[in-house]
Coordinates of C-alpha atoms in Angstrom, one line a residue:
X871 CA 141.7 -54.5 85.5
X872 CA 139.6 -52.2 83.9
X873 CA 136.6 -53.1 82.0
X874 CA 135.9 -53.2 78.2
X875 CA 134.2 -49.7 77.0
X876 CA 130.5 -50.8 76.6
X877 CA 129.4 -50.6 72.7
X878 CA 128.2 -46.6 71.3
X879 CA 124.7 -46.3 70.7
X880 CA 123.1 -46.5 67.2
X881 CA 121.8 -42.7 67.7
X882 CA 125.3 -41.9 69.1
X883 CA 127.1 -43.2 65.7
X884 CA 125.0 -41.6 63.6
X885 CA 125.6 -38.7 65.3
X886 CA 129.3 -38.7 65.4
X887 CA 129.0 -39.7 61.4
X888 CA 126.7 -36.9 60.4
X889 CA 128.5 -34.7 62.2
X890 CA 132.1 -35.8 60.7
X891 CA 130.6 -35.6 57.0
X892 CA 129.2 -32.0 57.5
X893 CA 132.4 -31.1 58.3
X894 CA 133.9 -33.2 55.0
X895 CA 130.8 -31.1 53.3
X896 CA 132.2 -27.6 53.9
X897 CA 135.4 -28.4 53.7
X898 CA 135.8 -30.0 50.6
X899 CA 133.2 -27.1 49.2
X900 CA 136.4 -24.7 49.9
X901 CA 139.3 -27.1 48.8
X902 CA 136.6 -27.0 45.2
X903 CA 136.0 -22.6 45.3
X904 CA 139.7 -22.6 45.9
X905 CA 140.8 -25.1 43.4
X906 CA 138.9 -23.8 40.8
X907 CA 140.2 -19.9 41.8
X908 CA 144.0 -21.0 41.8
X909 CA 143.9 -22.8 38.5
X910 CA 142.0 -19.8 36.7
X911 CA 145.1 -17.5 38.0
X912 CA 147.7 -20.4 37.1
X913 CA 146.5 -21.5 33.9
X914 CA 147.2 -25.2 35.8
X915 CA 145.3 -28.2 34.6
X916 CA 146.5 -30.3 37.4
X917 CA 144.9 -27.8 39.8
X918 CA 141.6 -28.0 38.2
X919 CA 141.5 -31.8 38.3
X920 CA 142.2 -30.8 41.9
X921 CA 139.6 -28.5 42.4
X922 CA 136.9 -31.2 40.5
X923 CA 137.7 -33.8 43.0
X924 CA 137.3 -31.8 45.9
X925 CA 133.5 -30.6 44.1
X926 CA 133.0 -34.0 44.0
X927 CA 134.2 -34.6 47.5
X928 CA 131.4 -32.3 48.9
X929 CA 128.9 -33.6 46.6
X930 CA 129.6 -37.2 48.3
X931 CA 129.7 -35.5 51.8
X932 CA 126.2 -34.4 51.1
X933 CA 124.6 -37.4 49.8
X934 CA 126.7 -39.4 52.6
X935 CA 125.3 -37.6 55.3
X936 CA 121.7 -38.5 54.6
X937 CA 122.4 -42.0 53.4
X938 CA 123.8 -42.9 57.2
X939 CA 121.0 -41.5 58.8
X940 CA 118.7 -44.5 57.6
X941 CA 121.2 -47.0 56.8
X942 CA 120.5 -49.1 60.0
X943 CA 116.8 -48.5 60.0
X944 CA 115.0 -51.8 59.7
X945 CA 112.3 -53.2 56.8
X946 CA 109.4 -51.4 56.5
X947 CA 106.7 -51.2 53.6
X948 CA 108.8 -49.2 51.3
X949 CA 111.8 -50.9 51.6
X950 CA 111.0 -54.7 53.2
X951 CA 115.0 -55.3 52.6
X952 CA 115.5 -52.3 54.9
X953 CA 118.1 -49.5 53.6
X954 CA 121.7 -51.3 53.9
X955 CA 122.1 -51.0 50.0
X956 CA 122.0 -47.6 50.2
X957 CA 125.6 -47.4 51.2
X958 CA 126.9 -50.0 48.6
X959 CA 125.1 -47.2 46.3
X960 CA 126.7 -44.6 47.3
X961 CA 129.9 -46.6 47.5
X962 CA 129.1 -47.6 43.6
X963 CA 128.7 -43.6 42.8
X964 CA 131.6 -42.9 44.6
X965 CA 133.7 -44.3 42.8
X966 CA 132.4 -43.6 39.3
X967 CA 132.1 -40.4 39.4
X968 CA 135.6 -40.1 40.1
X969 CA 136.5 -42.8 37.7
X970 CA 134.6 -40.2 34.9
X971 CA 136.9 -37.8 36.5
X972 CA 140.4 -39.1 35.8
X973 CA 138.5 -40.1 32.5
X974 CA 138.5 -36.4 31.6
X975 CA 141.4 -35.5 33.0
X976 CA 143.1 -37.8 31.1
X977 CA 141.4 -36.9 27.6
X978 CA 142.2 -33.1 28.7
X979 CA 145.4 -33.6 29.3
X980 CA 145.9 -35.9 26.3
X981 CA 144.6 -33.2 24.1
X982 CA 146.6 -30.9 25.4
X983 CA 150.1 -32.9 24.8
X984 CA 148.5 -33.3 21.3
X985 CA 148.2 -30.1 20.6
X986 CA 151.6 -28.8 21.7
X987 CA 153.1 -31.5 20.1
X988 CA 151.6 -30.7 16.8
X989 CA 153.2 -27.0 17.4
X990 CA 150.8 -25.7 19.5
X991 CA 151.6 -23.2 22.6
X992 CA 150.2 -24.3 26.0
X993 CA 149.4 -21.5 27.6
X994 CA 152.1 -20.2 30.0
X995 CA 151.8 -21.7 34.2
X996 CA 151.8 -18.5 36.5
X997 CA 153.6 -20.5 39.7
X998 CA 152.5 -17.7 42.3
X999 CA 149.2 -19.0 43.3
X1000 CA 150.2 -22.2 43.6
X1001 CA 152.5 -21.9 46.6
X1002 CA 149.4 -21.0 49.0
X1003 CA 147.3 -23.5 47.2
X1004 CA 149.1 -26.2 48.0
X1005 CA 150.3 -25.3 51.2
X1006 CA 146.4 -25.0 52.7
X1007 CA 144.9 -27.5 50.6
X1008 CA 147.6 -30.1 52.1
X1009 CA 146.4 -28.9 55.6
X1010 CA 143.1 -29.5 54.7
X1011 CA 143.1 -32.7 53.5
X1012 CA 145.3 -34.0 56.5
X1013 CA 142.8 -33.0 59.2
X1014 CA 139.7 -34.2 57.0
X1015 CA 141.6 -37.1 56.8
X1016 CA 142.4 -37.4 60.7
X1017 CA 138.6 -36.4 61.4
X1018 CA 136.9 -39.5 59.1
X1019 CA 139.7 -42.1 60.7
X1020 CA 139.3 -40.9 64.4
X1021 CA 135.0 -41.2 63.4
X1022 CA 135.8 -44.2 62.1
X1023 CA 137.6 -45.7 64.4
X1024 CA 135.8 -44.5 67.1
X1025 CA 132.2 -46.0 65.7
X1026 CA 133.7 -49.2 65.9
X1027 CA 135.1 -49.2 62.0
X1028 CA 131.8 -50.3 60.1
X1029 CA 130.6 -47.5 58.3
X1030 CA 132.0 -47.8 54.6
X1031 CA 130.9 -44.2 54.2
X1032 CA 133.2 -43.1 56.6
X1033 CA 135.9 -45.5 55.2
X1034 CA 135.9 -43.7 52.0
X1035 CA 135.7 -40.4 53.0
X1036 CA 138.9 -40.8 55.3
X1037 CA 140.6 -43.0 52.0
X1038 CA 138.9 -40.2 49.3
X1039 CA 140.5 -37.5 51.6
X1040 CA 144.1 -39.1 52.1
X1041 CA 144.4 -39.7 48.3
X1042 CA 143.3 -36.3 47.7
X1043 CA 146.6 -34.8 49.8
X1044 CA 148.6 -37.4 47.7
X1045 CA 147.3 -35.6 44.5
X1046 CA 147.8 -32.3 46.1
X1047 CA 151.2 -33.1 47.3
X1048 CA 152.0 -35.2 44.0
X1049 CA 151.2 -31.9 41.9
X1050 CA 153.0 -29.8 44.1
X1051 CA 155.8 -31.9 43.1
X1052 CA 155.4 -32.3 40.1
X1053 CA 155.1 -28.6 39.2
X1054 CA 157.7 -27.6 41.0
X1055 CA 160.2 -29.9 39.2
X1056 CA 158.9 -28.7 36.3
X1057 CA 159.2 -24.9 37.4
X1058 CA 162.9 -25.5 39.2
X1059 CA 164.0 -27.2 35.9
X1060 CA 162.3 -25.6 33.5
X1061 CA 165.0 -23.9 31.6
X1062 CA 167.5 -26.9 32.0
X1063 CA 166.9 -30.7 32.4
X1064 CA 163.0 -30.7 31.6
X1065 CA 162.9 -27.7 29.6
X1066 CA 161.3 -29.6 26.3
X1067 CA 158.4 -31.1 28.5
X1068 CA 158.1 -27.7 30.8
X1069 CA 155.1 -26.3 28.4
X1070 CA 153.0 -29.4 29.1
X1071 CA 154.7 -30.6 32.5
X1072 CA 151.5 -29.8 34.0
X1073 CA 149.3 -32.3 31.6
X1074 CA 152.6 -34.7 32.2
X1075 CA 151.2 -34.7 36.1
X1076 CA 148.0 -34.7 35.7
X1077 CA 148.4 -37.6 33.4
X1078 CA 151.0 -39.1 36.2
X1079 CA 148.1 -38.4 39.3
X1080 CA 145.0 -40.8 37.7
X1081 CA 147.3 -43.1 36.7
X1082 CA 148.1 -43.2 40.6
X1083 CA 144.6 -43.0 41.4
X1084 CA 142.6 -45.1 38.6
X1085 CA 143.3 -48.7 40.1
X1086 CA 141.9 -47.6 44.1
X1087 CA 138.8 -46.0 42.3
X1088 CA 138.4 -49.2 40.3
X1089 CA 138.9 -51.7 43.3
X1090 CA 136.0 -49.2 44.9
X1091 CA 133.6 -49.1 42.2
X1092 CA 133.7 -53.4 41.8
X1093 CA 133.1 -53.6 45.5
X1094 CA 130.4 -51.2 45.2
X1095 CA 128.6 -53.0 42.4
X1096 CA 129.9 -56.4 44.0
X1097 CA 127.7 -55.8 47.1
X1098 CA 124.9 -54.2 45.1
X1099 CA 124.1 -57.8 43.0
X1100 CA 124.6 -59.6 46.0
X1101 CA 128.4 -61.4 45.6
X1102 CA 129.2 -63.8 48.1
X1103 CA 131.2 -62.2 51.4
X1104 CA 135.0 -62.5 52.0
X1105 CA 136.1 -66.3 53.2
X1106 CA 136.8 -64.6 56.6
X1107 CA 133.2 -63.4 57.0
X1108 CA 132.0 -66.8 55.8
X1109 CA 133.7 -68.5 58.8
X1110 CA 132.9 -66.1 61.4
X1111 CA 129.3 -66.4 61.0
X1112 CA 129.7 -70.3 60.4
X1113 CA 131.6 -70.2 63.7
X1114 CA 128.8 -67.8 65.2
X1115 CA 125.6 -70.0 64.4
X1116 CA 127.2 -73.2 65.7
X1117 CA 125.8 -72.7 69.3
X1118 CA 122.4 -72.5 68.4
X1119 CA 122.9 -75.6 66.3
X1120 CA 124.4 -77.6 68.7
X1121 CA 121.7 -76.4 71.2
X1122 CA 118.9 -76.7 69.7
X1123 CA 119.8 -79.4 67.2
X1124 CA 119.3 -79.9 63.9
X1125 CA 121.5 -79.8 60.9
X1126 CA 122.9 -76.6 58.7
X1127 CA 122.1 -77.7 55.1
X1128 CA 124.0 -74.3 53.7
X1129 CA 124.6 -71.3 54.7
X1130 CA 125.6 -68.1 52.4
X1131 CA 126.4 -64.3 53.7
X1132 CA 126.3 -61.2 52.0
X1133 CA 127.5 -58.1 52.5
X1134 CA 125.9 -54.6 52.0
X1135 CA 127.5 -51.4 53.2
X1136 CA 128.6 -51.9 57.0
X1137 CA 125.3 -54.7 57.2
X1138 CA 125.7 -58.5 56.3
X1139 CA 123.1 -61.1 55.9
X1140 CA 123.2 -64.1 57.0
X1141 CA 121.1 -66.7 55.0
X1142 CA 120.8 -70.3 56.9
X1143 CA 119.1 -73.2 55.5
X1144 CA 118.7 -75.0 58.3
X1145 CA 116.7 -78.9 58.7
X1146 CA 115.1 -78.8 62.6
X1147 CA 115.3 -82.8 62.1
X1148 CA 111.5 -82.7 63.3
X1149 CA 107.9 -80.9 63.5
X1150 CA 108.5 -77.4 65.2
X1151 CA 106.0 -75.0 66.3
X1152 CA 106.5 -71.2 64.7
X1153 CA 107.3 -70.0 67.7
X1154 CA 110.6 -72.2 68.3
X1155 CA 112.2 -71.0 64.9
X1156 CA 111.8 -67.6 66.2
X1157 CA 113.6 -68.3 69.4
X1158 CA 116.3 -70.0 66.9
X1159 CA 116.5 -67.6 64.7
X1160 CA 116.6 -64.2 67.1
X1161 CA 119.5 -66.8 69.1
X1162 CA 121.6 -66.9 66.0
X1163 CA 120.9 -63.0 65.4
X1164 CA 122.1 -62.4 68.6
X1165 CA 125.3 -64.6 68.1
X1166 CA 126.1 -63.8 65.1
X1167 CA 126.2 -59.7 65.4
X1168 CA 128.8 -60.5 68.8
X1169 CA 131.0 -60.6 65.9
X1170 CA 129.5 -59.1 62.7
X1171 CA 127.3 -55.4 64.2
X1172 CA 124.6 -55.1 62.8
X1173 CA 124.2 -58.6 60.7
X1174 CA 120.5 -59.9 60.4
X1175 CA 120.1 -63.5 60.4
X1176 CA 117.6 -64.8 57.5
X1177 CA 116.4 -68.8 58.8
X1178 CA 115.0 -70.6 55.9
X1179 CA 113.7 -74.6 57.2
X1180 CA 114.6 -76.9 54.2
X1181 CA 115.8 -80.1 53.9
X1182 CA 118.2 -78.9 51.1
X1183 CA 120.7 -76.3 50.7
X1184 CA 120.3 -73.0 48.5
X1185 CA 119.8 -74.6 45.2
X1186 CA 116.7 -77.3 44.8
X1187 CA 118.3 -80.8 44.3
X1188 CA 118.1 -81.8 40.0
X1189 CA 115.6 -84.7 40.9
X1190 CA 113.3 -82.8 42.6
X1191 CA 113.3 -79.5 40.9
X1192 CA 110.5 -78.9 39.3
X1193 CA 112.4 -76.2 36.8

């Protein structure tokens, strides 16, 4: 029986990250160049939507890269909360920048159904360049895809920056291959079947793609801003770290008054309002409360364990508030 593999160093996963979103960086700078280049030759909205995500992609990458270099350092002066809310940030900016995104997309593409429905001529798609455009930005996207998911996986599925990329980059070879599509209905049919929508099929995808994409970006910009104001973690986490602290209860005894966990990028923290029953020294609620630290990240990396002594739980009782 062979044993367990033992768990990757901190300096190991940040590694592995930074070296994963480097890679995102340069790639998705040269799905953006190329983008941009094929839908100046094509006269193709959908491709420049393309092209924008992919800038946006690399912009990300960038401010990714740094974030998860500190995102595990610890409290210091500048930050005594310590740096975990930097990834819920990025997260939050994630997200809305390529919510604002589909939002002009949409209103470009809305304009230009207007327009040619008012009697306006769309200028004409030039299907050449798209045939290589699609064919290596789909390639692209699959192995950026593989590359975040393998880095994921393989830093023990807790970095949320890594999460994203991998998702940011599979839904990006949906749009691609979604357009591809698209246009290509629109180009086989063009003098038949769809030949009244053929002069705006393109804004007919593009308009087809956010409405794909517009409900993930949304569930990714509330988690974002969920973590960032503190919301209350999933049931499931609220158990395990119930489950977690119940050793050093039953130990050391006591009673848990309340106990509340929040999450913040791939870091939670534990809050525990806990009664010792009787006079403790200092040094004994640090034994308790580094036990339960140590407990509690067996099943939640990187948790931090915040032990408040109080007879009461998080809110002061009515009859004794002085507020």
């Amino acid at each position: 029986m062979t044993d367990a593999p033992a768990p990757m160093e901190a300096a190991q996963i940040r590694k592995l990250e930074g070296r994963s979103l480097q890679v995102a960086m340069w790639g998705n700078l040269f799905m953006a160049f190329a983008g941009i280049a094929a839908a100046v030759l094509s006269n193709s909205i959908a491709i420049m939507t393309d092209g924008l995500f992919s800038l946006i992609g690399f912009t990300a990458a960038f401010l990714g890269r740094r974030i998860s270099q500190n995102v595990e350092a610890g409290p210091d002066r500048l930050r005594p909360m310590g740096y975990a809310a930097d990834e819920a940030l990025f997260t939050t900016f994630r997200a809305l920048s390529l919510l604002g995104l589909v939002i002009f997309a949409v209103a470009t593409a809305s304009m230009n159904i207007y327009k040619y429905l008012s009697g306006g001529t769309p200028p004409e798609l030039v299907y050449a360049p798209l045939v290589m455009y699609f064919a290596v930005i789909g390639t692209t996207c699959f192995l950026l895809w593989a590359l975040h998911h393998h880095t994921w996986s393989r830093t023990g599925k807790n970095s949320d920056i890594l999460r994203l990329e991998a998702k940011a980059s599979m839904f990006d070879g949906v749009i691609t291959a979604a357009a591809a599509a698209g246009l290509g209905a629109v180009y086989v049919f063009r003098d038949g079947l769809l030949a009244p929508i053929a002069p705006i099929g393109d804004s007919i995808v593009v308009l087809m793609l956010c409405l794909v994409v517009v409900g993930q970006y949304r569930n990714d910009l509330m988690t974002g801003m969920g973590e960032l104001v503190g919301v209350t973690a999933s049931p499931a986490t609220l158990a395990t770290a119930r489950r977690a602290i119940r050793p050093a209860i039953s130990e050391y005894g006591g009673t848990l008054r309340d106990l509340s966990v929040v999450k913040q990028g791939r870091s939670h923290l534990v809050t525990v309002y806990y009664d010792p029953g009787e006079p403790v020294s200092a040094a004994h609620i640090d034994e308790i409360n580094l036990r339960m630290i140590a407990d509690v990240r067996t099943d939640l990396p990187g948790a931090d364990v915040l032990l408040i002594i109080s007879e009461h739980p998080r809110r002061w009782p009515d009859d004794i508030s002085p507020f």
